[in-house]
Amino acid sequence: MCEKIALAPEIERILIGPEEIQKRIIELGKTISHDYKGEEIILVCILKGAFLFTSDLCRAIEVPQKMDFMAVSSYGDSTQSSGIVKIEKDLSESIENKHVLIVEDIIDSGLTLSYIQKILRDRNPASIKVCVLCNKPSNLQQHVKVDYCGFLLEDEFVVGYGLDFKGYLRNLPYIGVVKSEFR
Ligand code: PRP
C-alpha cells in the first residue's frame, strides 16, 4: 500500500521517504550485527536528533546491547553551528573496556561528533565506532571517521525523522528539504 504523504507547510519536498529510511536501517543493522558478532555493544544515542534513528536501529541490531544517552547541542535555534559543543546530559554508565557505537542523526560541520569522539575516547572504551544516518560532507570543518552511514546528502537544509528546525519538525516520518523562505 502506498499512501501519499501530506507535506508539512515548511517542506519543499521529501528527500528520503519513510520506507527508504526503514529499508536502509535494516541494512545497517545487518552489517552492524555481522561486524559485532560475539560481542556486546553500548549504543550511545546523541540526543536530541538521533532519538528516532536509535529507536529503529537498535531493533535491527541482533547482538547483545545496552543503551545510553548523551545530549549535546551546538546549534541552539540557529541554522549555523556555534562551534561550541555543550554537553547537556552525560552518559549514565562507564564505557571503560566496552564496545561503543555512537549513533548520530547527521554530520554537517563534523564539530559535534569529533568533540564527542574525543571525550569518549578519553574514557578508555574497548572500541568506538560511529553510525550516522545522514552525512553531509559539503560543510565539513572537522574530519570524522564514519563507520556506518545511512545516506550521503547534498548541501541542503533537511529536517524530519529527528532532525529539527528551531526545535520543531523532528516528528516528520520522512527527511525533507525546508523551503527557502523558512531558512
Ligand atoms: C545537530 C545534529 C548533530 C549536529 C551535527 O545537533 O543532531 O548532533 O547538529 O552538526 P555538526 O556536524 O555541524 O556539528 P544540534 O546541536 O542541533 O542538537 P539536537 O540534536 O538537539 O538537534
PDB file of C-alpha atoms and ligand atoms in Angstrom:
ATOM      1  CA  MET A   1       0.000   0.000   0.000  1.00  0.00           C
ATOM      2  CA  CYS A   2       1.464   3.373  -0.958  1.00  0.00           C
ATOM      3  CA  GLU A   3      -0.332   6.321   0.614  1.00  0.00           C
ATOM      4  CA  LYS A   4       0.547   9.847  -0.370  1.00  0.00           C
ATOM      5  CA  ILE A   5       2.265  11.665   2.484  1.00  0.00           C
ATOM      6  CA  ALA A   6       0.925  15.106   3.372  1.00  0.00           C
ATOM      7  CA  LEU A   7       3.798  17.599   3.426  1.00  0.00           C
ATOM      8  CA  ALA A   8       4.296  19.951   6.367  1.00  0.00           C
ATOM      9  CA  PRO A   9       3.919  23.590   5.220  1.00  0.00           C
ATOM     10  CA  GLU A  10       7.637  24.290   5.724  1.00  0.00           C
ATOM     11  CA  ILE A  11       8.696  21.416   3.466  1.00  0.00           C
ATOM     12  CA  GLU A  12       9.583  21.882  -0.185  1.00  0.00           C
ATOM     13  CA  ARG A  13       9.974  18.193  -0.991  1.00  0.00           C
ATOM     14  CA  ILE A  14      10.644  14.800   0.529  1.00  0.00           C
ATOM     15  CA  LEU A  15      14.251  13.764   0.151  1.00  0.00           C
ATOM     16  CA  ILE A  16      14.079  10.352   1.827  1.00  0.00           C
ATOM     17  CA  GLY A  17      10.734   8.714   2.476  1.00  0.00           C
ATOM     18  CA  PRO A  18       9.797   6.568   5.493  1.00  0.00           C
ATOM     19  CA  GLU A  19      10.107   3.264   3.634  1.00  0.00           C
ATOM     20  CA  GLU A  20      13.540   4.115   2.270  1.00  0.00           C
ATOM     21  CA  ILE A  21      14.686   5.118   5.759  1.00  0.00           C
ATOM     22  CA  GLN A  22      13.483   1.840   7.267  1.00  0.00           C
ATOM     23  CA  LYS A  23      14.985  -0.243   4.467  1.00  0.00           C
ATOM     24  CA  ARG A  24      18.393   1.369   4.954  1.00  0.00           C
ATOM     25  CA  ILE A  25      18.213   0.927   8.726  1.00  0.00           C
ATOM     26  CA  ILE A  26      17.567  -2.804   8.299  1.00  0.00           C
ATOM     27  CA  GLU A  27      20.670  -2.997   6.069  1.00  0.00           C
ATOM     28  CA  LEU A  28      22.757  -1.057   8.604  1.00  0.00           C
ATOM     29  CA  GLY A  29      21.502  -3.323  11.400  1.00  0.00           C
ATOM     30  CA  LYS A  30      22.531  -6.444   9.468  1.00  0.00           C
ATOM     31  CA  THR A  31      26.025  -5.078   8.782  1.00  0.00           C
ATOM     32  CA  ILE A  32      26.484  -3.965  12.394  1.00  0.00           C
ATOM     33  CA  SER A  33      25.211  -7.321  13.747  1.00  0.00           C
ATOM     34  CA  HIS A  34      27.672  -9.117  11.475  1.00  0.00           C
ATOM     35  CA  ASP A  35      30.620  -6.905  12.449  1.00  0.00           C
ATOM     36  CA  TYR A  36      29.997  -7.248  16.199  1.00  0.00           C
ATOM     37  CA  LYS A  37      29.105 -10.959  16.176  1.00  0.00           C
ATOM     38  CA  GLY A  38      30.087 -12.495  19.532  1.00  0.00           C
ATOM     39  CA  GLU A  39      30.488  -9.087  21.174  1.00  0.00           C
ATOM     40  CA  GLU A  40      28.299  -6.897  23.326  1.00  0.00           C
ATOM     41  CA  ILE A  41      27.856  -3.229  22.492  1.00  0.00           C
ATOM     42  CA  ILE A  42      26.716   0.014  24.069  1.00  0.00           C
ATOM     43  CA  LEU A  43      24.694   2.186  21.746  1.00  0.00           C
ATOM     44  CA  VAL A  44      25.254   5.831  22.587  1.00  0.00           C
ATOM     45  CA  CYS A  45      22.345   7.853  21.268  1.00  0.00           C
ATOM     46  CA  ILE A  46      23.172  11.519  20.751  1.00  0.00           C
ATOM     47  CA  LEU A  47      20.104  13.499  21.763  1.00  0.00           C
ATOM     48  CA  LYS A  48      18.082  15.028  20.690  1.00  0.00           C
ATOM     49  CA  GLY A  49      18.373  14.447  16.957  1.00  0.00           C
ATOM     50  CA  ALA A  50      19.215  10.728  16.998  1.00  0.00           C
ATOM     51  CA  PHE A  51      16.308   9.539  19.151  1.00  0.00           C
ATOM     52  CA  LEU A  52      14.174   8.143  16.309  1.00  0.00           C
ATOM     53  CA  PHE A  53      17.095   6.698  14.392  1.00  0.00           C
ATOM     54  CA  THR A  54      18.383   4.949  17.525  1.00  0.00           C
ATOM     55  CA  SER A  55      14.979   3.510  18.364  1.00  0.00           C
ATOM     56  CA  ASP A  56      14.687   1.906  14.918  1.00  0.00           C
ATOM     57  CA  LEU A  57      18.361   0.951  14.587  1.00  0.00           C
ATOM     58  CA  CYS A  58      18.531  -0.844  17.945  1.00  0.00           C
ATOM     59  CA  ARG A  59      15.684  -3.119  16.864  1.00  0.00           C
ATOM     60  CA  ALA A  60      17.605  -4.014  13.704  1.00  0.00           C
ATOM     61  CA  ILE A  61      20.778  -4.981  15.616  1.00  0.00           C
ATOM     62  CA  GLU A  62      20.894  -8.550  16.820  1.00  0.00           C
ATOM     63  CA  VAL A  63      23.843  -8.586  19.209  1.00  0.00           C
ATOM     64  CA  PRO A  64      23.514  -8.085  22.988  1.00  0.00           C
ATOM     65  CA  GLN A  65      23.292  -4.377  23.596  1.00  0.00           C
ATOM     66  CA  LYS A  66      22.843  -1.733  26.222  1.00  0.00           C
ATOM     67  CA  MET A  67      21.807   1.797  25.523  1.00  0.00           C
ATOM     68  CA  ASP A  68      22.927   5.097  26.912  1.00  0.00           C
ATOM     69  CA  PHE A  69      22.180   8.694  26.036  1.00  0.00           C
ATOM     70  CA  MET A  70      24.134  11.886  25.710  1.00  0.00           C
ATOM     71  CA  ALA A  71      22.516  15.230  24.998  1.00  0.00           C
ATOM     72  CA  VAL A  72      24.672  17.782  23.260  1.00  0.00           C
ATOM     73  CA  SER A  73      23.888  20.983  21.489  1.00  0.00           C
ATOM     74  CA  SER A  74      25.869  23.315  19.269  1.00  0.00           C
ATOM     75  CA  TYR A  75      23.185  24.933  17.141  1.00  0.00           C
ATOM     76  CA  GLY A  76      20.545  26.143  19.613  1.00  0.00           C
ATOM     77  CA  ASP A  77      17.808  27.606  17.414  1.00  0.00           C
ATOM     78  CA  SER A  78      20.310  28.768  14.799  1.00  0.00           C
ATOM     79  CA  THR A  79      20.965  27.135  11.426  1.00  0.00           C
ATOM     80  CA  GLN A  80      24.730  27.714  11.869  1.00  0.00           C
ATOM     81  CA  SER A  81      26.808  25.709  14.314  1.00  0.00           C
ATOM     82  CA  SER A  82      28.136  27.883  17.129  1.00  0.00           C
ATOM     83  CA  GLY A  83      31.272  25.724  17.052  1.00  0.00           C
ATOM     84  CA  ILE A  84      30.910  25.242  20.805  1.00  0.00           C
ATOM     85  CA  VAL A  85      29.544  21.855  21.769  1.00  0.00           C
ATOM     86  CA  LYS A  86      27.691  21.933  25.046  1.00  0.00           C
ATOM     87  CA  ILE A  87      27.054  18.704  26.952  1.00  0.00           C
ATOM     88  CA  GLU A  88      23.559  18.965  28.387  1.00  0.00           C
ATOM     89  CA  LYS A  89      23.453  15.370  29.632  1.00  0.00           C
ATOM     90  CA  ASP A  90      26.307  12.924  30.033  1.00  0.00           C
ATOM     91  CA  LEU A  91      26.287   9.120  29.886  1.00  0.00           C
ATOM     92  CA  SER A  92      24.926   7.392  32.967  1.00  0.00           C
ATOM     93  CA  GLU A  93      27.364   4.431  32.933  1.00  0.00           C
ATOM     94  CA  SER A  94      31.075   3.882  32.441  1.00  0.00           C
ATOM     95  CA  ILE A  95      32.176   2.818  28.953  1.00  0.00           C
ATOM     96  CA  GLU A  96      35.588   1.566  30.067  1.00  0.00           C
ATOM     97  CA  ASN A  97      36.523  -1.621  28.152  1.00  0.00           C
ATOM     98  CA  LYS A  98      33.171  -1.608  26.336  1.00  0.00           C
ATOM     99  CA  HIS A  99      32.487  -1.551  22.618  1.00  0.00           C
ATOM    100  CA  VAL A 100      30.786   1.777  21.956  1.00  0.00           C
ATOM    101  CA  LEU A 101      28.696   2.558  18.912  1.00  0.00           C
ATOM    102  CA  ILE A 102      27.829   6.258  18.710  1.00  0.00           C
ATOM    103  CA  VAL A 103      24.505   6.801  16.955  1.00  0.00           C
ATOM    104  CA  GLU A 104      24.044  10.237  15.429  1.00  0.00           C
ATOM    105  CA  ASP A 105      21.465  11.701  13.068  1.00  0.00           C
ATOM    106  CA  ILE A 106      23.649  13.955  10.934  1.00  0.00           C
ATOM    107  CA  ILE A 107      27.188  15.141  10.310  1.00  0.00           C
ATOM    108  CA  ASP A 108      27.315  18.670   8.975  1.00  0.00           C
ATOM    109  CA  SER A 109      30.418  20.593  10.103  1.00  0.00           C
ATOM    110  CA  GLY A 110      31.599  17.474  11.957  1.00  0.00           C
ATOM    111  CA  LEU A 111      32.300  19.547  15.083  1.00  0.00           C
ATOM    112  CA  THR A 112      29.765  17.779  17.297  1.00  0.00           C
ATOM    113  CA  LEU A 113      30.876  14.246  16.524  1.00  0.00           C
ATOM    114  CA  SER A 114      34.583  14.938  16.625  1.00  0.00           C
ATOM    115  CA  TYR A 115      34.121  16.521  20.053  1.00  0.00           C
ATOM    116  CA  ILE A 116      32.045  13.588  21.312  1.00  0.00           C
ATOM    117  CA  GLN A 117      34.535  11.065  19.951  1.00  0.00           C
ATOM    118  CA  LYS A 118      37.372  12.835  21.711  1.00  0.00           C
ATOM    119  CA  ILE A 119      35.738  12.919  25.119  1.00  0.00           C
ATOM    120  CA  LEU A 120      34.528   9.309  24.874  1.00  0.00           C
ATOM    121  CA  ARG A 121      37.950   8.083  23.695  1.00  0.00           C
ATOM    122  CA  ASP A 122      39.461   9.550  26.864  1.00  0.00           C
ATOM    123  CA  ARG A 123      37.235   7.177  28.888  1.00  0.00           C
ATOM    124  CA  ASN A 124      39.115   4.096  27.586  1.00  0.00           C
ATOM    125  CA  PRO A 125      36.430   2.111  25.782  1.00  0.00           C
ATOM    126  CA  ALA A 126      37.481  -1.157  24.082  1.00  0.00           C
ATOM    127  CA  SER A 127      36.476   0.436  20.778  1.00  0.00           C
ATOM    128  CA  ILE A 128      34.469   3.334  19.393  1.00  0.00           C
ATOM    129  CA  LYS A 129      32.603   3.326  16.103  1.00  0.00           C
ATOM    130  CA  VAL A 130      30.174   5.805  14.586  1.00  0.00           C
ATOM    131  CA  CYS A 131      26.859   5.117  12.881  1.00  0.00           C
ATOM    132  CA  VAL A 132      25.297   8.173  11.294  1.00  0.00           C
ATOM    133  CA  LEU A 133      22.030   8.362   9.426  1.00  0.00           C
ATOM    134  CA  CYS A 134      22.975  11.309   7.193  1.00  0.00           C
ATOM    135  CA  ASN A 135      26.389  12.588   6.209  1.00  0.00           C
ATOM    136  CA  LYS A 136      26.593  15.995   4.522  1.00  0.00           C
ATOM    137  CA  PRO A 137      30.284  16.275   3.603  1.00  0.00           C
ATOM    138  CA  SER A 138      29.998  19.617   1.781  1.00  0.00           C
ATOM    139  CA  ASN A 139      30.192  21.631   5.038  1.00  0.00           C
ATOM    140  CA  LEU A 140      32.795  19.517   6.803  1.00  0.00           C
ATOM    141  CA  GLN A 141      35.187  21.506   9.002  1.00  0.00           C
ATOM    142  CA  GLN A 142      36.445  18.683  11.181  1.00  0.00           C
ATOM    143  CA  HIS A 143      37.146  15.218   9.788  1.00  0.00           C
ATOM    144  CA  VAL A 144      35.171  12.432  11.439  1.00  0.00           C
ATOM    145  CA  LYS A 145      35.729   8.738  10.746  1.00  0.00           C
ATOM    146  CA  VAL A 146      32.328   7.273   9.943  1.00  0.00           C
ATOM    147  CA  ASP A 147      31.961   3.506  10.174  1.00  0.00           C
ATOM    148  CA  TYR A 148      28.325   3.172   9.142  1.00  0.00           C
ATOM    149  CA  CYS A 149      26.414   5.748   7.105  1.00  0.00           C
ATOM    150  CA  GLY A 150      22.773   5.679   6.053  1.00  0.00           C
ATOM    151  CA  PHE A 151      22.679   8.374   3.399  1.00  0.00           C
ATOM    152  CA  LEU A 152      25.095  10.840   1.800  1.00  0.00           C
ATOM    153  CA  LEU A 153      23.394  14.211   1.386  1.00  0.00           C
ATOM    154  CA  GLU A 154      23.976  17.225  -0.811  1.00  0.00           C
ATOM    155  CA  ASP A 155      24.219  20.644   0.820  1.00  0.00           C
ATOM    156  CA  GLU A 156      20.521  21.123   1.601  1.00  0.00           C
ATOM    157  CA  PHE A 157      18.757  22.118   4.791  1.00  0.00           C
ATOM    158  CA  VAL A 158      16.951  18.974   5.854  1.00  0.00           C
ATOM    159  CA  VAL A 159      14.577  18.209   8.703  1.00  0.00           C
ATOM    160  CA  GLY A 160      12.417  15.372   9.949  1.00  0.00           C
ATOM    161  CA  TYR A 161      12.976  11.910  11.412  1.00  0.00           C
ATOM    162  CA  GLY A 162      14.681  13.517  14.422  1.00  0.00           C
ATOM    163  CA  LEU A 163      16.268  16.481  12.644  1.00  0.00           C
ATOM    164  CA  ASP A 164      14.777  19.780  13.720  1.00  0.00           C
ATOM    165  CA  PHE A 165      14.060  23.278  12.562  1.00  0.00           C
ATOM    166  CA  LYS A 166      14.161  25.552  15.631  1.00  0.00           C
ATOM    167  CA  GLY A 167      13.158  22.554  17.710  1.00  0.00           C
ATOM    168  CA  TYR A 168      10.186  21.635  15.518  1.00  0.00           C
ATOM    169  CA  LEU A 169       9.524  19.026  12.816  1.00  0.00           C
ATOM    170  CA  ARG A 170      11.535  16.225  14.445  1.00  0.00           C
ATOM    171  CA  ASN A 171       8.374  14.128  14.259  1.00  0.00           C
ATOM    172  CA  LEU A 172       8.114  14.076  10.473  1.00  0.00           C
ATOM    173  CA  PRO A 173       8.270  10.448   9.299  1.00  0.00           C
ATOM    174  CA  TYR A 174      10.470  11.450   6.336  1.00  0.00           C
ATOM    175  CA  ILE A 175      13.556  13.583   5.760  1.00  0.00           C
ATOM    176  CA  GLY A 176      12.556  16.666   3.822  1.00  0.00           C
ATOM    177  CA  VAL A 177      14.081  19.837   2.419  1.00  0.00           C
ATOM    178  CA  VAL A 178      12.956  23.088   4.064  1.00  0.00           C
ATOM    179  CA  LYS A 179      11.535  25.799   1.785  1.00  0.00           C
ATOM    180  CA  SER A 180      13.977  28.669   1.277  1.00  0.00           C
ATOM    181  CA  GLU A 181      11.621  31.259   2.832  1.00  0.00           C
ATOM    182  CA  PHE A 182      11.754  29.388   6.155  1.00  0.00           C
ATOM    183  CA  ARG A 183      15.543  29.029   6.343  1.00  0.00           C
TER     184      ARG A 183
HETATM  185  C1  PRP B   1      22.623  18.647  15.351  1.00  0.00           C
HETATM  186  C2  PRP B   1      22.657  17.177  14.992  1.00  0.00           C
HETATM  187  C3  PRP B   1      24.101  16.796  15.247  1.00  0.00           C
HETATM  188  C4  PRP B   1      24.850  18.080  14.937  1.00  0.00           C
HETATM  189  C5  PRP B   1      25.518  17.953  13.602  1.00  0.00           C
HETATM  190  O1  PRP B   1      22.527  18.786  16.738  1.00  0.00           O
HETATM  191  O2  PRP B   1      21.764  16.432  15.780  1.00  0.00           O
HETATM  192  O3  PRP B   1      24.304  16.439  16.594  1.00  0.00           O
HETATM  193  O4  PRP B   1      23.875  19.135  14.901  1.00  0.00           O
HETATM  194  O5  PRP B   1      26.117  19.147  13.223  1.00  0.00           O
HETATM  195  P1  PRP B   1      27.685  19.378  13.123  1.00  0.00           P
HETATM  196  O6  PRP B   1      28.274  18.235  12.354  1.00  0.00           O
HETATM  197  O7  PRP B   1      27.774  20.684  12.357  1.00  0.00           O
HETATM  198  O8  PRP B   1      28.250  19.532  14.490  1.00  0.00           O
HETATM  199  P2  PRP B   1      22.025  20.107  17.481  1.00  0.00           P
HETATM  200  O9  PRP B   1      23.211  20.813  18.072  1.00  0.00           O
HETATM  201  O10 PRP B   1      21.152  20.925  16.569  1.00  0.00           O
HETATM  202  O11 PRP B   1      21.186  19.485  18.650  1.00  0.00           O
HETATM  203  P3  PRP B   1      19.924  18.480  18.540  1.00  0.00           P
HETATM  204  O12 PRP B   1      20.464  17.104  18.247  1.00  0.00           O
HETATM  205  O13 PRP B   1      19.311  18.577  19.890  1.00  0.00           O
HETATM  206  O14 PRP B   1      19.035  18.970  17.425  1.00  0.00           O
END
